[in-house]
């Protein structure tokens, strides 16, 4: 897809402004230009960019693209991004594991699950595995207390977890990835 | 009108009044952190919780509007309890370093804990610790002390239209500060420090100097520009240590020049004794000897048929101009005196509005020929206010505006030296005449101009003519104003140009500073008196100044520092700063204000009116018997009420020399504009050396990179400096900074602040 100069004078102006980041900005602007340049679309834009990024994070250029597109200071976009825990400013793995640490899951052994995951992946909460496949995060209630303890990997929920089950799930995802 | 009872006091308030405002009316104190009268209410801090009869929960007073019949308690047990809890929570992570905190004594947290808090701490846990951030020479940010009221963020957002200052993360992990900058200095930074209720943002200049209760505060008027903000000067032991803006007038905000630009008063390089030339040396003498020497030499010059002239800074008081003017005109018999040392050949004119509120009320603005945020920063905030709220539209014909362009509906950014061409074209559009040819070579499109003309006709604008306008430009702008039925507001350089004009401190023949300097070169003027201004720094023709000063028989300089002008002098008289003497100043709305003396002059320093008085006594024709500045004030008041006609200066300005590759505008950076800013250490650190700015696209085209070292060539003179890319610079032009007493950049100029320059990369 190429930008038409007359249609996207605003986008082109932004591209001219930051020559060193031109390529990266160009990619992001292509994603966000379907939204009108008004503030209420900021979250949508940021989500789209984060989903597009293979490492599921928002690089500085993404914030710059959104800030320039909306005519906001970079600091304001940064404060929005840092407010929401679903956005990340650090590169993350291909799959994001979110373990519930709310009381119902805790009561049924949630912390054991977290320890098991840490051991299985050999990382701490917030880190990425060395192969870049998994990021381990914690989350508040996922709303599936009936199958506690629970966790979420990307968009799928896994319940009634045990240590063996976790091993199985991780292995399966690894296998599936390798097959692709 | 709703009737409410607050702590047993009944009051009727207009609908929409908040509980807090109603309580303020009856004089009941409700503690607040996040509320500020000039910021929009936010309801963040919960310090202002009050109890309302019949409501299940406590309500935040700053955002809750009163309803008829409410019974409000601000002092009940529940409220007291809530305050105690809140303060205890705030103090969980607070470092309690009041003994070393600069805010102590004026800290709202300290006051509230003292008044409303409970001396207990029940949670003993390791507090969060954040590093102290030294954000450049102006402010220091200490997140540990922050109470998360977000006043600074809201100021940056609401008044300045967003800067690199925000809140990040949330809850107890919240952090406030700049996102990408290590140095935070944004023209209005002082307000953020002043707004901070605790010591999270403190001044770097005031850091660890003294305690607030040891300072003696005197009300005065800022000496940097003609907005004339009221200041409170905090003095201790003859040192000016802190400036506050307590009265919030004429605007609730002031700029960094007003808030931080006072360091020159205590500067260690200040010379406070008179000096007299003996061969190649300047020797210290007594005041008496110096005045005798000056009066004698001047008298000798006049008796032998030579002329004497006086060039005085436009930052002094009316009393100074009045007595110096009388001395020059009546005693010396000179016709050559002037205050317009920033160059230019215009005299002040009466404005159409009389206050900043009047400015804020306008529906549209047309600003021509000045970067308002540099020379009249508070006026720029007032203009921005309506535009930010969407009430007003802003039209700019300004080369390289650095602040207001964010708010502009249409921004004509002409090449340097072409502002008046665009103005002429605008007048033609409004008059229905052909204008296309006028826009040639200005880099302004016809569409911009058409939209501008249309917008100006729809709403009644306030027209602001900047200090860069020539007399011809002013005539053009008046023409535009007439067509729209408005008298423009013309701005001048210096904080008291209006006063100097009204006191008659100008040549009756209408000679400009350039004419006076030319007469020095030709030998007609043999003696010159210069006060409080370094001609080499501010007059835009360094070559002419050099020639004139070296050609003089006798030069007296009345100043605070050893500037280049002093180096040419035969006698140096020490001057006082604005804090050391009172007087009357006239602001941009022709309003007379009184400056008060904060402390006594250092050593032998004298204000100009005393010098004039002393000289007249030594001459043998005393001007009168004045003991203090207050004795002169009645004469000033009388003069201020008179109508003064300015001589016509049309046709006096020669065309700008724009030959060369790139037309350039020589403009002060914000932290270099104003009085003696090159002796304010913090400002010198912020802008240490001159630089050239180019539009990024244009810079790319020329093959430069941001931050390159370049050689600027003008008339075979080479200046080596740094090059930066800035968006506000028009394509095809350049903006060069000036205002450096230790860098001879005015040698590149020829009387106007436009000049054609050549740029090339410096060889390493």
PDB file of C-alpha atoms in Angstrom, chain B residues 20-196:
ATOM      1  CA  UNK B  20     -15.554  25.213  48.173  1.00  0.00           C
ATOM      2  CA  UNK B  21     -16.362  28.597  46.604  1.00  0.00           C
ATOM      3  CA  UNK B  22     -19.393  29.003  48.851  1.00  0.00           C
ATOM      4  CA  UNK B  23     -17.247  28.235  51.894  1.00  0.00           C
ATOM      5  CA  UNK B  24     -14.629  30.746  50.746  1.00  0.00           C
ATOM      6  CA  UNK B  25     -17.352  33.373  50.618  1.00  0.00           C
ATOM      7  CA  UNK B  26     -18.300  32.891  54.238  1.00  0.00           C
ATOM      8  CA  UNK B  27     -14.676  32.561  55.251  1.00  0.00           C
ATOM      9  CA  UNK B  28     -14.645  28.876  56.161  1.00  0.00           C
ATOM     10  CA  UNK B  29     -11.351  27.182  55.383  1.00  0.00           C
ATOM     11  CA  UNK B  30     -11.390  23.910  53.502  1.00  0.00           C
ATOM     12  CA  UNK B  31      -7.933  22.456  52.858  1.00  0.00           C
ATOM     13  CA  UNK B  32      -7.129  21.669  49.201  1.00  0.00           C
ATOM     14  CA  UNK B  33      -4.217  20.280  47.231  1.00  0.00           C
ATOM     15  CA  UNK B  34      -5.401  19.901  43.665  1.00  0.00           C
ATOM     16  CA  UNK B  35      -7.788  22.844  43.546  1.00  0.00           C
ATOM     17  CA  UNK B  36      -6.380  26.075  42.187  1.00  0.00           C
ATOM     18  CA  UNK B  37      -8.481  29.138  41.376  1.00  0.00           C
ATOM     19  CA  UNK B  38      -7.001  29.509  37.892  1.00  0.00           C
ATOM     20  CA  UNK B  39      -7.036  25.849  36.864  1.00  0.00           C
ATOM     21  CA  UNK B  40     -10.057  23.783  36.026  1.00  0.00           C
ATOM     22  CA  UNK B  41     -11.320  21.816  39.049  1.00  0.00           C
ATOM     23  CA  UNK B  42     -10.175  18.205  38.967  1.00  0.00           C
ATOM     24  CA  UNK B  43     -11.288  16.545  42.222  1.00  0.00           C
ATOM     25  CA  UNK B  44      -8.185  14.391  42.440  1.00  0.00           C
ATOM     26  CA  UNK B  45      -6.703  14.804  45.896  1.00  0.00           C
ATOM     27  CA  UNK B  46      -9.770  14.272  48.179  1.00  0.00           C
ATOM     28  CA  UNK B  47      -8.353  16.673  50.721  1.00  0.00           C
ATOM     29  CA  UNK B  48     -11.476  18.833  50.483  1.00  0.00           C
ATOM     30  CA  UNK B  49     -14.030  16.178  51.546  1.00  0.00           C
ATOM     31  CA  UNK B  50     -16.943  17.669  53.507  1.00  0.00           C
ATOM     32  CA  UNK B  51     -20.083  16.279  55.026  1.00  0.00           C
ATOM     33  CA  UNK B  52     -23.514  17.152  53.671  1.00  0.00           C
ATOM     34  CA  UNK B  53     -26.540  16.446  55.828  1.00  0.00           C
ATOM     35  CA  UNK B  54     -28.430  13.463  54.425  1.00  0.00           C
ATOM     36  CA  UNK B  55     -25.678  12.294  52.062  1.00  0.00           C
ATOM     37  CA  UNK B  56     -24.323   8.844  52.791  1.00  0.00           C
ATOM     38  CA  UNK B  57     -20.758   9.682  51.780  1.00  0.00           C
ATOM     39  CA  UNK B  58     -18.456  12.653  52.148  1.00  0.00           C
ATOM     40  CA  UNK B  59     -18.384  14.896  49.086  1.00  0.00           C
ATOM     41  CA  UNK B  60     -15.378  16.611  47.455  1.00  0.00           C
ATOM     42  CA  UNK B  61     -16.024  20.333  47.952  1.00  0.00           C
ATOM     43  CA  UNK B  62     -14.060  21.536  44.937  1.00  0.00           C
ATOM     44  CA  UNK B  63     -16.191  19.818  42.290  1.00  0.00           C
ATOM     45  CA  UNK B  64     -19.600  19.429  43.990  1.00  0.00           C
ATOM     46  CA  UNK B  65     -22.082  22.142  43.115  1.00  0.00           C
ATOM     47  CA  UNK B  66     -24.336  23.208  45.993  1.00  0.00           C
ATOM     48  CA  UNK B  67     -28.052  22.455  45.942  1.00  0.00           C
ATOM     49  CA  UNK B  68     -30.728  24.475  47.633  1.00  0.00           C
ATOM     50  CA  UNK B  69     -31.217  23.654  51.298  1.00  0.00           C
ATOM     51  CA  UNK B  70     -27.979  21.751  51.837  1.00  0.00           C
ATOM     52  CA  UNK B  71     -26.522  21.773  55.286  1.00  0.00           C
ATOM     53  CA  UNK B  72     -22.755  21.439  54.981  1.00  0.00           C
ATOM     54  CA  UNK B  73     -20.304  20.630  57.760  1.00  0.00           C
ATOM     55  CA  UNK B  74     -16.627  21.203  57.169  1.00  0.00           C
ATOM     56  CA  UNK B  75     -15.576  20.464  60.690  1.00  0.00           C
ATOM     57  CA  UNK B  76     -17.571  17.437  61.809  1.00  0.00           C
ATOM     58  CA  UNK B  77     -15.932  14.380  63.300  1.00  0.00           C
ATOM     59  CA  UNK B  78     -16.345  12.425  60.077  1.00  0.00           C
ATOM     60  CA  UNK B  79     -14.629  15.153  58.070  1.00  0.00           C
ATOM     61  CA  UNK B  80     -11.832  15.522  60.601  1.00  0.00           C
ATOM     62  CA  UNK B  81     -11.339  11.791  60.555  1.00  0.00           C
ATOM     63  CA  UNK B  82     -11.223  11.701  56.743  1.00  0.00           C
ATOM     64  CA  UNK B  83      -8.599  14.455  56.706  1.00  0.00           C
ATOM     65  CA  UNK B  84      -6.487  12.696  59.296  1.00  0.00           C
ATOM     66  CA  UNK B  85      -6.619   9.470  57.316  1.00  0.00           C
ATOM     67  CA  UNK B  86      -5.840  11.184  54.045  1.00  0.00           C
ATOM     68  CA  UNK B  87      -2.855  13.018  55.465  1.00  0.00           C
ATOM     69  CA  UNK B  88      -1.621   9.817  57.074  1.00  0.00           C
ATOM     70  CA  UNK B  89      -1.844   8.057  53.708  1.00  0.00           C
ATOM     71  CA  UNK B  90      -0.047  10.881  51.921  1.00  0.00           C
ATOM     72  CA  UNK B  91       2.712  10.745  54.511  1.00  0.00           C
ATOM     73  CA  UNK B  92       3.238   6.989  54.123  1.00  0.00           C
ATOM     74  CA  UNK B  93       5.540   7.606  51.193  1.00  0.00           C
ATOM     75  CA  UNK B  94       6.539  11.161  52.028  1.00  0.00           C
ATOM     76  CA  UNK B  95      10.185  11.463  52.976  1.00  0.00           C
ATOM     77  CA  UNK B  96       9.571  14.027  55.805  1.00  0.00           C
ATOM     78  CA  UNK B  97      12.742  15.888  54.906  1.00  0.00           C
ATOM     79  CA  UNK B  98      11.295  19.283  55.809  1.00  0.00           C
ATOM     80  CA  UNK B  99      14.539  20.465  57.442  1.00  0.00           C
ATOM     81  CA  UNK B 100      16.317  20.328  54.082  1.00  0.00           C
ATOM     82  CA  UNK B 101      13.325  21.020  51.841  1.00  0.00           C
ATOM     83  CA  UNK B 102      13.185  24.456  50.218  1.00  0.00           C
ATOM     84  CA  UNK B 103       9.401  24.475  50.300  1.00  0.00           C
ATOM     85  CA  UNK B 104       9.266  24.272  54.110  1.00  0.00           C
ATOM     86  CA  UNK B 105       7.530  27.324  55.475  1.00  0.00           C
ATOM     87  CA  UNK B 106       5.293  27.726  52.450  1.00  0.00           C
ATOM     88  CA  UNK B 107       4.433  24.028  52.040  1.00  0.00           C
ATOM     89  CA  UNK B 108       0.736  23.281  51.984  1.00  0.00           C
ATOM     90  CA  UNK B 109       1.249  19.703  53.137  1.00  0.00           C
ATOM     91  CA  UNK B 110       3.219  20.938  56.113  1.00  0.00           C
ATOM     92  CA  UNK B 111       0.519  23.464  56.974  1.00  0.00           C
ATOM     93  CA  UNK B 112      -2.312  20.969  56.612  1.00  0.00           C
ATOM     94  CA  UNK B 113      -0.646  18.262  58.654  1.00  0.00           C
ATOM     95  CA  UNK B 114       0.012  20.844  61.318  1.00  0.00           C
ATOM     96  CA  UNK B 115      -3.577  22.054  61.259  1.00  0.00           C
ATOM     97  CA  UNK B 116      -5.638  19.007  60.423  1.00  0.00           C
ATOM     98  CA  UNK B 117      -3.353  15.999  60.808  1.00  0.00           C
ATOM     99  CA  UNK B 118      -2.792  13.638  63.688  1.00  0.00           C
ATOM    100  CA  UNK B 119       0.764  13.109  64.935  1.00  0.00           C
ATOM    101  CA  UNK B 120       0.844   9.394  64.315  1.00  0.00           C
ATOM    102  CA  UNK B 121       2.131   6.915  61.800  1.00  0.00           C
ATOM    103  CA  UNK B 122       0.791   3.409  61.886  1.00  0.00           C
ATOM    104  CA  UNK B 123       2.225   1.907  58.749  1.00  0.00           C
ATOM    105  CA  UNK B 124       5.934   1.376  59.032  1.00  0.00           C
ATOM    106  CA  UNK B 125       7.038   0.200  55.637  1.00  0.00           C
ATOM    107  CA  UNK B 126       9.869   1.102  53.355  1.00  0.00           C
ATOM    108  CA  UNK B 127       8.634   4.187  51.421  1.00  0.00           C
ATOM    109  CA  UNK B 128       8.912   4.333  47.651  1.00  0.00           C
ATOM    110  CA  UNK B 129      12.137   6.005  46.635  1.00  0.00           C
ATOM    111  CA  UNK B 130      12.600   7.824  43.372  1.00  0.00           C
ATOM    112  CA  UNK B 131      15.758   9.579  42.272  1.00  0.00           C
ATOM    113  CA  UNK B 132      15.909  13.376  42.371  1.00  0.00           C
ATOM    114  CA  UNK B 133      15.819  14.765  38.861  1.00  0.00           C
ATOM    115  CA  UNK B 134      17.818  17.914  38.198  1.00  0.00           C
ATOM    116  CA  UNK B 135      15.904  19.214  35.204  1.00  0.00           C
ATOM    117  CA  UNK B 136      18.356  21.839  34.032  1.00  0.00           C
ATOM    118  CA  UNK B 137      19.260  25.115  35.686  1.00  0.00           C
ATOM    119  CA  UNK B 138      15.708  26.170  36.541  1.00  0.00           C
ATOM    120  CA  UNK B 139      13.893  23.406  38.381  1.00  0.00           C
ATOM    121  CA  UNK B 140      14.533  20.271  40.397  1.00  0.00           C
ATOM    122  CA  UNK B 141      11.934  17.527  40.558  1.00  0.00           C
ATOM    123  CA  UNK B 142      11.709  15.228  43.566  1.00  0.00           C
ATOM    124  CA  UNK B 143       9.017  12.620  43.035  1.00  0.00           C
ATOM    125  CA  UNK B 144       9.324  11.410  46.637  1.00  0.00           C
ATOM    126  CA  UNK B 145       7.660  14.580  47.883  1.00  0.00           C
ATOM    127  CA  UNK B 146       4.841  14.666  45.335  1.00  0.00           C
ATOM    128  CA  UNK B 147       1.233  14.513  46.575  1.00  0.00           C
ATOM    129  CA  UNK B 148      -0.109  13.774  43.061  1.00  0.00           C
ATOM    130  CA  UNK B 149      -2.310  16.865  42.821  1.00  0.00           C
ATOM    131  CA  UNK B 150      -1.378  17.228  39.130  1.00  0.00           C
ATOM    132  CA  UNK B 151      -1.436  21.003  39.228  1.00  0.00           C
ATOM    133  CA  UNK B 152       1.768  21.115  37.172  1.00  0.00           C
ATOM    134  CA  UNK B 153       0.385  18.739  34.562  1.00  0.00           C
ATOM    135  CA  UNK B 154      -2.850  20.653  34.356  1.00  0.00           C
ATOM    136  CA  UNK B 155      -0.999  23.947  33.987  1.00  0.00           C
ATOM    137  CA  UNK B 156       1.119  22.533  31.195  1.00  0.00           C
ATOM    138  CA  UNK B 157      -2.019  21.242  29.537  1.00  0.00           C
ATOM    139  CA  UNK B 158      -4.489  24.053  30.128  1.00  0.00           C
ATOM    140  CA  UNK B 159      -2.369  27.171  29.908  1.00  0.00           C
ATOM    141  CA  UNK B 160       0.462  26.076  27.638  1.00  0.00           C
ATOM    142  CA  UNK B 161      -1.418  23.678  25.391  1.00  0.00           C
ATOM    143  CA  UNK B 162       0.626  20.633  26.329  1.00  0.00           C
ATOM    144  CA  UNK B 163       4.355  20.225  26.890  1.00  0.00           C
ATOM    145  CA  UNK B 164       6.671  17.371  27.586  1.00  0.00           C
ATOM    146  CA  UNK B 165       5.328  17.017  31.123  1.00  0.00           C
ATOM    147  CA  UNK B 166       2.868  14.317  32.132  1.00  0.00           C
ATOM    148  CA  UNK B 167       1.802  11.702  34.667  1.00  0.00           C
ATOM    149  CA  UNK B 168       2.779   8.112  34.042  1.00  0.00           C
ATOM    150  CA  UNK B 169       1.619   4.793  35.513  1.00  0.00           C
ATOM    151  CA  UNK B 170      -1.200   4.926  38.045  1.00  0.00           C
ATOM    152  CA  UNK B 171      -2.181   4.467  41.656  1.00  0.00           C
ATOM    153  CA  UNK B 172       0.629   4.513  44.180  1.00  0.00           C
ATOM    154  CA  UNK B 173       3.164   3.962  41.396  1.00  0.00           C
ATOM    155  CA  UNK B 174       2.292   7.247  39.662  1.00  0.00           C
ATOM    156  CA  UNK B 175       5.233   9.293  38.456  1.00  0.00           C
ATOM    157  CA  UNK B 176       5.131  12.906  37.270  1.00  0.00           C
ATOM    158  CA  UNK B 177       7.684  14.625  35.075  1.00  0.00           C
ATOM    159  CA  UNK B 178       9.057  15.181  31.610  1.00  0.00           C
ATOM    160  CA  UNK B 179       8.966  12.209  29.264  1.00  0.00           C
ATOM    161  CA  UNK B 180      11.966  12.721  27.037  1.00  0.00           C
ATOM    162  CA  UNK B 181      13.776  15.816  28.228  1.00  0.00           C
ATOM    163  CA  UNK B 182      16.630  16.072  30.689  1.00  0.00           C
ATOM    164  CA  UNK B 183      16.402  19.847  30.732  1.00  0.00           C
ATOM    165  CA  UNK B 184      12.996  21.314  31.341  1.00  0.00           C
ATOM    166  CA  UNK B 185      12.748  25.019  30.554  1.00  0.00           C
ATOM    167  CA  UNK B 186       9.646  25.961  28.654  1.00  0.00           C
ATOM    168  CA  UNK B 187       9.250  29.741  29.043  1.00  0.00           C
ATOM    169  CA  UNK B 188       6.567  29.376  31.750  1.00  0.00           C
ATOM    170  CA  UNK B 189       8.244  26.750  33.950  1.00  0.00           C
ATOM    171  CA  UNK B 190       8.145  29.097  36.937  1.00  0.00           C
ATOM    172  CA  UNK B 191       4.385  28.678  37.233  1.00  0.00           C
ATOM    173  CA  UNK B 192       4.759  24.935  37.640  1.00  0.00           C
ATOM    174  CA  UNK B 193       7.141  25.480  40.506  1.00  0.00           C
ATOM    175  CA  UNK B 194       4.840  28.098  42.036  1.00  0.00           C
ATOM    176  CA  UNK B 195       1.774  25.882  41.641  1.00  0.00           C
ATOM    177  CA  UNK B 196       3.368  22.885  43.333  1.00  0.00           C
TER     178      UNK B 196
END
